GROMACS .gro file of C-alpha atoms in nm:
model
  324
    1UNK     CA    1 -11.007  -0.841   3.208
    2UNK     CA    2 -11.281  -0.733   3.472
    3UNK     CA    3 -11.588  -0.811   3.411
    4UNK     CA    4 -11.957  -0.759   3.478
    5UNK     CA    5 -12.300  -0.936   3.488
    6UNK     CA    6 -12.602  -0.810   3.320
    7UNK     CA    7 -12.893  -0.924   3.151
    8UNK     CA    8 -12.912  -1.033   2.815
    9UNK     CA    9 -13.012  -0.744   2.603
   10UNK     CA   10 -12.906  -0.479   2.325
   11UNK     CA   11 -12.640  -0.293   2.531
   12UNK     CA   12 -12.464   0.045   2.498
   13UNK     CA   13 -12.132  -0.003   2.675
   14UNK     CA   14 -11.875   0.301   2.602
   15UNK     CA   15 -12.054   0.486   2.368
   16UNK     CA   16 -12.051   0.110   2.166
   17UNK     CA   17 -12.365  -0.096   2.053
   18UNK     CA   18 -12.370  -0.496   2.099
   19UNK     CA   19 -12.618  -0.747   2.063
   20UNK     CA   20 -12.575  -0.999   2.278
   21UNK     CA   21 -12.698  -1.328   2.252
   22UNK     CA   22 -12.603  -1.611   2.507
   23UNK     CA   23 -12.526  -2.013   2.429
   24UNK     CA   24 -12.681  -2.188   2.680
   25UNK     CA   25 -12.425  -2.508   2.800
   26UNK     CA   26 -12.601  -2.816   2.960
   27UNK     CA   27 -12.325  -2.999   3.235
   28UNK     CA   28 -12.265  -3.286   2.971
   29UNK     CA   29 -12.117  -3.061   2.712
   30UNK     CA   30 -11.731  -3.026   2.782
   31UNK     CA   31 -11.784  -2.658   2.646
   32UNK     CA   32 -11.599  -2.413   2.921
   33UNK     CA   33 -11.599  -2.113   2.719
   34UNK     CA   34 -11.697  -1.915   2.393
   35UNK     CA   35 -11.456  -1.807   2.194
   36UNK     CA   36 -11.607  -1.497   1.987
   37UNK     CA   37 -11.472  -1.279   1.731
   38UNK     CA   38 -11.333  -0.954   1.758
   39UNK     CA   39 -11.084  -1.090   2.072
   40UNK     CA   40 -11.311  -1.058   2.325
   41UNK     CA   41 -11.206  -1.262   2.627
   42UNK     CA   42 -11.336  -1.647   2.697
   43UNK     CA   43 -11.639  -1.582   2.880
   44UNK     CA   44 -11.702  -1.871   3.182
   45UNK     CA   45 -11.973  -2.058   3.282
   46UNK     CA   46 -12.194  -1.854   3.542
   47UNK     CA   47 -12.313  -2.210   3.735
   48UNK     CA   48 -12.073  -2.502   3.580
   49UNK     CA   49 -12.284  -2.742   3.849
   50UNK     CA   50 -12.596  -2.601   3.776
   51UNK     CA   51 -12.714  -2.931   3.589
   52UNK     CA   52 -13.062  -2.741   3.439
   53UNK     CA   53 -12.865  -2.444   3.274
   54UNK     CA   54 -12.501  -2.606   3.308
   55UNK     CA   55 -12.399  -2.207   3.198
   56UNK     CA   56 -12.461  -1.932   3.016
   57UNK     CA   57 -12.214  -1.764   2.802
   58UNK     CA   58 -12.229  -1.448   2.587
   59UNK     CA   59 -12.170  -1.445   2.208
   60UNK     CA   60 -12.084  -1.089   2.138
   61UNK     CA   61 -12.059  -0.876   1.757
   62UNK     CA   62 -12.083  -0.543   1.678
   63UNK     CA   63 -12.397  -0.520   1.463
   64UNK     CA   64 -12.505  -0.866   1.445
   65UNK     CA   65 -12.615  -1.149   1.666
   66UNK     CA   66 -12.664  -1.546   1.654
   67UNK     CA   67 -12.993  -1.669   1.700
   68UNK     CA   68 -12.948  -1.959   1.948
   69UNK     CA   69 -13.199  -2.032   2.172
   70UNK     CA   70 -13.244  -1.907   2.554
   71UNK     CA   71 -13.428  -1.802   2.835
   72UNK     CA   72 -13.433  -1.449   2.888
   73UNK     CA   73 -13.598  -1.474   3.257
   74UNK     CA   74 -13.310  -1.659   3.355
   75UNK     CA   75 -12.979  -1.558   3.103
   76UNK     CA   76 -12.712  -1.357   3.269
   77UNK     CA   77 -12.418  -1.299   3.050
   78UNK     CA   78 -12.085  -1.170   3.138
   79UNK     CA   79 -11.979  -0.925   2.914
   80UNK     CA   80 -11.617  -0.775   2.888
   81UNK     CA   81 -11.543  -0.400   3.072
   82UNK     CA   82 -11.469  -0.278   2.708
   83UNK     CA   83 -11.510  -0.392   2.354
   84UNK     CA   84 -11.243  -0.420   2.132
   85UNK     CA   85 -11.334  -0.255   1.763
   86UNK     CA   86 -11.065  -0.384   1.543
   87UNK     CA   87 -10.910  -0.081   1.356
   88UNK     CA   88 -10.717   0.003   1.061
   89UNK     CA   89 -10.342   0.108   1.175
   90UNK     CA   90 -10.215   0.321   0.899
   91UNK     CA   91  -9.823   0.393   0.881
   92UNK     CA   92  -9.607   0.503   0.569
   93UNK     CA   93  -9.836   0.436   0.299
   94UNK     CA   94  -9.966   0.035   0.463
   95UNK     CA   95 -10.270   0.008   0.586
   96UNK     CA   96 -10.270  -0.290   0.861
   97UNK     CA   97 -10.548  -0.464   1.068
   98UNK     CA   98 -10.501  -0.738   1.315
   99UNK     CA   99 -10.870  -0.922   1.249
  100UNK     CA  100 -10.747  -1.167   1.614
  101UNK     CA  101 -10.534  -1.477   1.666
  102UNK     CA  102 -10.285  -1.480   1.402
  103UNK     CA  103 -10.434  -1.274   1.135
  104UNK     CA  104 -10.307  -0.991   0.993
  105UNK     CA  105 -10.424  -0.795   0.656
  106UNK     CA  106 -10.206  -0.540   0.463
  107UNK     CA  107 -10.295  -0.306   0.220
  108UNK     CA  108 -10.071  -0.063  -0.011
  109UNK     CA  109 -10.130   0.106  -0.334
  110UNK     CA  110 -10.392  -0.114  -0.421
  111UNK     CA  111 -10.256  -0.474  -0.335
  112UNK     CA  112 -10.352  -0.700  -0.024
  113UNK     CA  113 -10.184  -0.939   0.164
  114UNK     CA  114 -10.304  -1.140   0.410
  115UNK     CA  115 -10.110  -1.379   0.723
  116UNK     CA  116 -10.222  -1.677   0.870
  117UNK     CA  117 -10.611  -1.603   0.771
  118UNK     CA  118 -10.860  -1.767   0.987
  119UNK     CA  119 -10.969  -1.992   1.314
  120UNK     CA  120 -11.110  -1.926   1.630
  121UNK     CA  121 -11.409  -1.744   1.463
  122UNK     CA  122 -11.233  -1.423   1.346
  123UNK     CA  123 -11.332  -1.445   1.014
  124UNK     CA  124 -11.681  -1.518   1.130
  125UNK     CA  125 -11.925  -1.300   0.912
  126UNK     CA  126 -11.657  -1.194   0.705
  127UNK     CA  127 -11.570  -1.324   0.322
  128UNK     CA  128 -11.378  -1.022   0.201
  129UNK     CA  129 -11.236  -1.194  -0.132
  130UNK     CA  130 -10.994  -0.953  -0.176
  131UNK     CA  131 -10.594  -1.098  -0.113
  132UNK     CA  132 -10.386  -1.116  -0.386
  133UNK     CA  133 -10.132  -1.267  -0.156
  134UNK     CA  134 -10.214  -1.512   0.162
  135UNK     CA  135  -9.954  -1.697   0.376
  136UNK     CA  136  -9.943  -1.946   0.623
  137UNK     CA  137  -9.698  -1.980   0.833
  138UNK     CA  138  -9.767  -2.376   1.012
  139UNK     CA  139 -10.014  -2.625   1.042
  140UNK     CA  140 -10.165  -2.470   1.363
  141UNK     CA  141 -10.272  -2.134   1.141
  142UNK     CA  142 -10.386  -2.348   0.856
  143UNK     CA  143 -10.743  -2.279   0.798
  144UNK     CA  144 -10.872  -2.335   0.403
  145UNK     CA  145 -11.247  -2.165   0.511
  146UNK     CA  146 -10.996  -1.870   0.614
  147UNK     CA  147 -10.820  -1.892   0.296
  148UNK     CA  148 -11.126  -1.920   0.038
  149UNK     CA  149 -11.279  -1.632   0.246
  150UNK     CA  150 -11.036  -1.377   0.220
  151UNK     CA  151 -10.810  -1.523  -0.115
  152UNK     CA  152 -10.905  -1.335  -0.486
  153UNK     CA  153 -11.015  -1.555  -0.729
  154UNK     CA  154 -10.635  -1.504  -0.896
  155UNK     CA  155 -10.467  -1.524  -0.542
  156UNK     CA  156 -10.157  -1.658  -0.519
  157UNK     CA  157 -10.119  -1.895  -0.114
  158UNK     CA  158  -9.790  -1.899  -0.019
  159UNK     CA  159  -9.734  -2.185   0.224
  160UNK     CA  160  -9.482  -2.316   0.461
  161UNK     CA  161  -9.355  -2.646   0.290
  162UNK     CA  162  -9.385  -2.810   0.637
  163UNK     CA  163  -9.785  -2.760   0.652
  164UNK     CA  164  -9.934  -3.092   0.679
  165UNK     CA  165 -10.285  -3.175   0.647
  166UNK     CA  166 -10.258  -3.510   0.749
  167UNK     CA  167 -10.158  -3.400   1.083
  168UNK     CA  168 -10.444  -3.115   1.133
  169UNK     CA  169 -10.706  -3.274   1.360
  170UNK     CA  170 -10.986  -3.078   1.162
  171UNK     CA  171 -11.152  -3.095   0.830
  172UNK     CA  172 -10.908  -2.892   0.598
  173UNK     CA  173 -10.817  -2.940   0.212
  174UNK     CA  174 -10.478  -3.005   0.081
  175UNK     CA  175 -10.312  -2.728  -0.054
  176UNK     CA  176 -10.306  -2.872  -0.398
  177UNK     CA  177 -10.677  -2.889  -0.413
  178UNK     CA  178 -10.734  -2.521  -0.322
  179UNK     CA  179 -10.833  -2.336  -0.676
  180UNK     CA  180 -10.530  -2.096  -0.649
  181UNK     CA  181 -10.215  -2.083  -0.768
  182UNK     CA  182 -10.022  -2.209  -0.416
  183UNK     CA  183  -9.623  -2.152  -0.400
  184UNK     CA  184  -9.480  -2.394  -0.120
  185UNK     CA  185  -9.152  -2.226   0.072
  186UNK     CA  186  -8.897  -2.327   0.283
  187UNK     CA  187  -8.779  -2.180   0.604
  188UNK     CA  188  -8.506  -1.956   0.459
  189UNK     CA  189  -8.708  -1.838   0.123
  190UNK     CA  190  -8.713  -1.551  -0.098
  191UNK     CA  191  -9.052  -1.536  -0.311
  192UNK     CA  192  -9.158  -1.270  -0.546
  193UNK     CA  193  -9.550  -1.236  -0.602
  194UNK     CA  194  -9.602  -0.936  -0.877
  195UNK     CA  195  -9.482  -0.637  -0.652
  196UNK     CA  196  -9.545  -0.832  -0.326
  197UNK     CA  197  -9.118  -0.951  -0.193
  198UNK     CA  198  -9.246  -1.237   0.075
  199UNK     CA  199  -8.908  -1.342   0.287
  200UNK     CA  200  -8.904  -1.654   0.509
  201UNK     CA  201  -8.743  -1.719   0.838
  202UNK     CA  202  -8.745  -2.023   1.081
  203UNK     CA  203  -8.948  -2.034   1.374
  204UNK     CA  204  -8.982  -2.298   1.616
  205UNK     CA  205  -8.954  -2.335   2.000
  206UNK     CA  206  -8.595  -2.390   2.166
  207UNK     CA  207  -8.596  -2.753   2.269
  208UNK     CA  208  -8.452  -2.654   2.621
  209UNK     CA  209  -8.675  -2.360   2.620
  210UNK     CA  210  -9.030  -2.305   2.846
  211UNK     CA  211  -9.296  -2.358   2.565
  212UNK     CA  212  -9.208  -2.779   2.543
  213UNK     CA  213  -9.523  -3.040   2.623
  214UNK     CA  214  -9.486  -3.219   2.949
  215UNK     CA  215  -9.314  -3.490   2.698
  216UNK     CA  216  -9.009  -3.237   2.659
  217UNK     CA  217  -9.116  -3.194   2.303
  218UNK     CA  218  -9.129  -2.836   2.162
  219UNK     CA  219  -9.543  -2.686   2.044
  220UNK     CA  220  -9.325  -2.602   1.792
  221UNK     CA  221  -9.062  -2.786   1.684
  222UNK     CA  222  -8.772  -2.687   1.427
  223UNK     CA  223  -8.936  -2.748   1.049
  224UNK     CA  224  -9.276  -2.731   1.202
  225UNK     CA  225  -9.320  -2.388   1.079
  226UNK     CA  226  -9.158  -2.019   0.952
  227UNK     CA  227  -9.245  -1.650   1.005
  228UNK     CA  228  -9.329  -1.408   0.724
  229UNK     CA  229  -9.138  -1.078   0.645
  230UNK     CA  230  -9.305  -0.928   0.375
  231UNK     CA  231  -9.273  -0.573   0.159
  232UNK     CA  232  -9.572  -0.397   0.047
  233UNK     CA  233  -9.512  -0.074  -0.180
  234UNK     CA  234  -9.172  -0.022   0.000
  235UNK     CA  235  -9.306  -0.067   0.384
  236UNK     CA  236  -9.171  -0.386   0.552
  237UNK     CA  237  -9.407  -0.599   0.771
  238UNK     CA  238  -9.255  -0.862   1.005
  239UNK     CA  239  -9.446  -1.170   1.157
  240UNK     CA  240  -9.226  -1.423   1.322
  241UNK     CA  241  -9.455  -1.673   1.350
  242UNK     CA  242  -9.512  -1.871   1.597
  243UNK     CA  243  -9.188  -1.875   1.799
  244UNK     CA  244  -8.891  -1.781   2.053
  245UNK     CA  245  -8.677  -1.509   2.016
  246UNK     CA  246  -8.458  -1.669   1.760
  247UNK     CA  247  -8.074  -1.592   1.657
  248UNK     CA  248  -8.091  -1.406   1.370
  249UNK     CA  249  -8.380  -1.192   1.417
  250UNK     CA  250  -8.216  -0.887   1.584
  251UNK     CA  251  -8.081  -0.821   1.282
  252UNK     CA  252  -8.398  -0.853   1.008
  253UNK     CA  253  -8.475  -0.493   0.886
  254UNK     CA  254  -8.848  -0.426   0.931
  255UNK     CA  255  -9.074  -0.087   0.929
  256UNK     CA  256  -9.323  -0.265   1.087
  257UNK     CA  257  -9.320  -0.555   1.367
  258UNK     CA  258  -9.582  -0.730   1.453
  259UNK     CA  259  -9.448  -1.019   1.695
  260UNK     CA  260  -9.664  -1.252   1.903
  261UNK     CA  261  -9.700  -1.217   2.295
  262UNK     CA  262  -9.938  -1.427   2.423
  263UNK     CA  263  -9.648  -1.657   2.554
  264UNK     CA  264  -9.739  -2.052   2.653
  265UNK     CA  265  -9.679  -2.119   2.300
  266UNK     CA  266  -9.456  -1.847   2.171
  267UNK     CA  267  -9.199  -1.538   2.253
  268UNK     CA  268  -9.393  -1.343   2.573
  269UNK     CA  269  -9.452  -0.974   2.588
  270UNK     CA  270  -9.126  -0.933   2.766
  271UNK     CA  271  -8.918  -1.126   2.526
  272UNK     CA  272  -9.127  -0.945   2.200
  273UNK     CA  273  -9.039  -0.613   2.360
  274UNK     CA  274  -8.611  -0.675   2.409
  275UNK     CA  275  -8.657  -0.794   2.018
  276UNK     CA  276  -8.897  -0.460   1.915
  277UNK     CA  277  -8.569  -0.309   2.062
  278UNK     CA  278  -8.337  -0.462   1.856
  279UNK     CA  279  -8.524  -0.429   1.581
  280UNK     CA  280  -8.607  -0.052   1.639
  281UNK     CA  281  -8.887  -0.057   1.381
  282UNK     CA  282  -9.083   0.255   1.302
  283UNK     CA  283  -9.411   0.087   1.468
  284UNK     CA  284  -9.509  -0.195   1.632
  285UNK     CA  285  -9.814  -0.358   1.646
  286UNK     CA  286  -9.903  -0.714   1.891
  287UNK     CA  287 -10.064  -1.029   1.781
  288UNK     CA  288 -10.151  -1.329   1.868
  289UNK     CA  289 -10.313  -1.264   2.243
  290UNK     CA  290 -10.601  -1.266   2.423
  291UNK     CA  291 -10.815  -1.513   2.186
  292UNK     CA  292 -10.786  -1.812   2.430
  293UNK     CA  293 -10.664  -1.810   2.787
  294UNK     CA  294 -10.382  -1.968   2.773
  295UNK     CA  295 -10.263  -1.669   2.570
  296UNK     CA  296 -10.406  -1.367   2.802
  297UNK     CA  297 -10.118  -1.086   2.759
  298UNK     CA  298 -10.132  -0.792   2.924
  299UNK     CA  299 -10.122  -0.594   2.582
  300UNK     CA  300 -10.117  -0.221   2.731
  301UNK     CA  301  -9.789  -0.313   2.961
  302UNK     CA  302  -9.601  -0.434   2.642
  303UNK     CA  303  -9.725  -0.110   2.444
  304UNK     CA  304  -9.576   0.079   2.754
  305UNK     CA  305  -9.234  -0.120   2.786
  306UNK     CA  306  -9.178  -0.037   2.376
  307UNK     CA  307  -9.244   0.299   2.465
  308UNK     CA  308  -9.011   0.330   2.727
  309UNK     CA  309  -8.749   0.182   2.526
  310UNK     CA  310  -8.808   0.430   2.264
  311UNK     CA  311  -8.997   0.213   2.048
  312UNK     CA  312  -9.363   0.320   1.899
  313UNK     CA  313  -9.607   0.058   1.991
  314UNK     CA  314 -10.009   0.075   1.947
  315UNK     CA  315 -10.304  -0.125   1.997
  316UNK     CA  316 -10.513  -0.279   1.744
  317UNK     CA  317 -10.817  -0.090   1.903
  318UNK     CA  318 -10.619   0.259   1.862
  319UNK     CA  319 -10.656   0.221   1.497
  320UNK     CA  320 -10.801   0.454   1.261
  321UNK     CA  321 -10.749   0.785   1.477
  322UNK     CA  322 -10.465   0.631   1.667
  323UNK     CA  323 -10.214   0.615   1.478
  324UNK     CA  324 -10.154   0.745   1.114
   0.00000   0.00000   0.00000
């Protein structure tokens, strides 16, 4: 993404209000980058050897701002080409928003569902209270402030038996201690939640594959971690997780895919679009890009190379009026 300098102030960039309001880094923080909601891009430090200011980084909302102190003589911010509104993508009946990272909410004839919830700040502001259903797919997507913020009081979590806390580097609760009811599922798992049908299917990265640590060992080994195929009112969603193009997953039935393709860690855009193929779903909609760099995906050539093979692809910002 291109970007531009300016100085810090309320900003009218394509017709679309922010408030900005800058973190300012000093050089001993190991801080590189801000991750805000909404997807916008890592901002960098302007001066990383600048030891007085160390760097200046924009934290970006619609509507809202952080109060953190700065300097507004000397801020510069860099600030994305073009927001990115998350919108509602509405297709037979389902009403689907990708909120960033892994987190998808669904919502038909008055019941909501919600996958991998949380991290990375893209629930910030948000405590909806609403999902009757929430999964989790693996340890990595396993946030419990994501889950008590968007979970009903009479929620049922449905959780990958393979999620760990004791392995999660940051301060999370045990599913057992959540006050929900919480259904733990294998990798090949058929779950019925009231009117909510919640299929499992592995996911994990191929051992001789690309996405291994400099060890050999997969980011995501076999048992690590499953994908979430899940019918709403009639209208079939499909998450894989977070994984390679797996055998077996050419021939799921889905109305609506929703596959990663950030790459580094997962399937890329290129492998996501040969399996939108296969899959030939009525619509489908990319996640899990663009909230860290390692996962920058070129989102508008993947919508394109669906296209061209036939398949309907949008964007998470082309919701609302974009599709229906």
């Amino acid at each position: 993404m291109n970007v531009r300098r300016c100085i810090i102030d309320d900003t009218t960039h394509t017709g679309y209000v922010l408030r900005l309001c800058p973190v300012v880094v000093t050089a001993r923080d190991y801080i590189d980058a801000v991750e805000t909601p909404w997807q916008w891009r890592r901002l960098r430090r302007r001066d990383p050897t600048d030891p007085t200011l160390g760097g200046v980084f924009s934290y970006a909302r619609a509507g809202r701002s952080a109060d953190v102190g700065w300097d507004p003589e000397r801020t510069v911010a860099l600030v994305p080409d073009r927001p990115v509104p998350r919108g509602v993508i509405r297709h037979d009946g389902l009403e689907l928003t990708w909120l960033g990272y892994a987190t998808i909410r669904l919502a038909a004839d008055g019941t909501v569902v919600y996958l991998d919830p949380g991290r990375y700040g893209v629930l910030d502001g948000r405590n909806p209270g609403d999902g009757d259903v929430v999964c989790v797919t693996h340890d990595h997507h396993y946030d419990t402030d994501g889950l008590r913020a968007v979970a009903a009081d009479d929620a049922t979590l449905v959780v990958f038996e393979g999620v760990d806390t004791h392995r999660i580097d940051r301060d999370v609760e045990r599913p057992a201690d959540l006050p929900f009811e919480v259904r733990r599922v294998g990798a090949e798992a058929d779950v019925l939640v009231d009117d909510v049908v919640v299929r499992t299917t592995p996911a994990y990265n191929d051992p001789e594959g690309p996405h291994v640590r400099p060890s050999g060992e997969p980011y995501h080994p076999e048992g690590l971690g499953c994908g979430f195929h899940v019918t709403l009112d009639g209208t079939t969603v499909y998450w894989p997780g977070d994984t390679d193009v797996l055998n077996g997953h050419d021939r799921l039935d889905a109305d609506v895919f929703c596959p990663p393709i950030g790459g580094a860690f997962t399937m890329d855009r290129h492998a996501a679009a040969d399996l939108a193929e296969a899959l030939d779903p009525g619509l489908v909609v990319p996640v899990h890009y663009d909230t860290f760099d390692a996962i920058e995906a070129d989102a508008g050539a993947f919508r394109a190379d669906c296209r061209s093979r036939g398949v309907e692809a949008v964007l998470d910002e082309e919701g609302d009026d974009g599709h229906q």
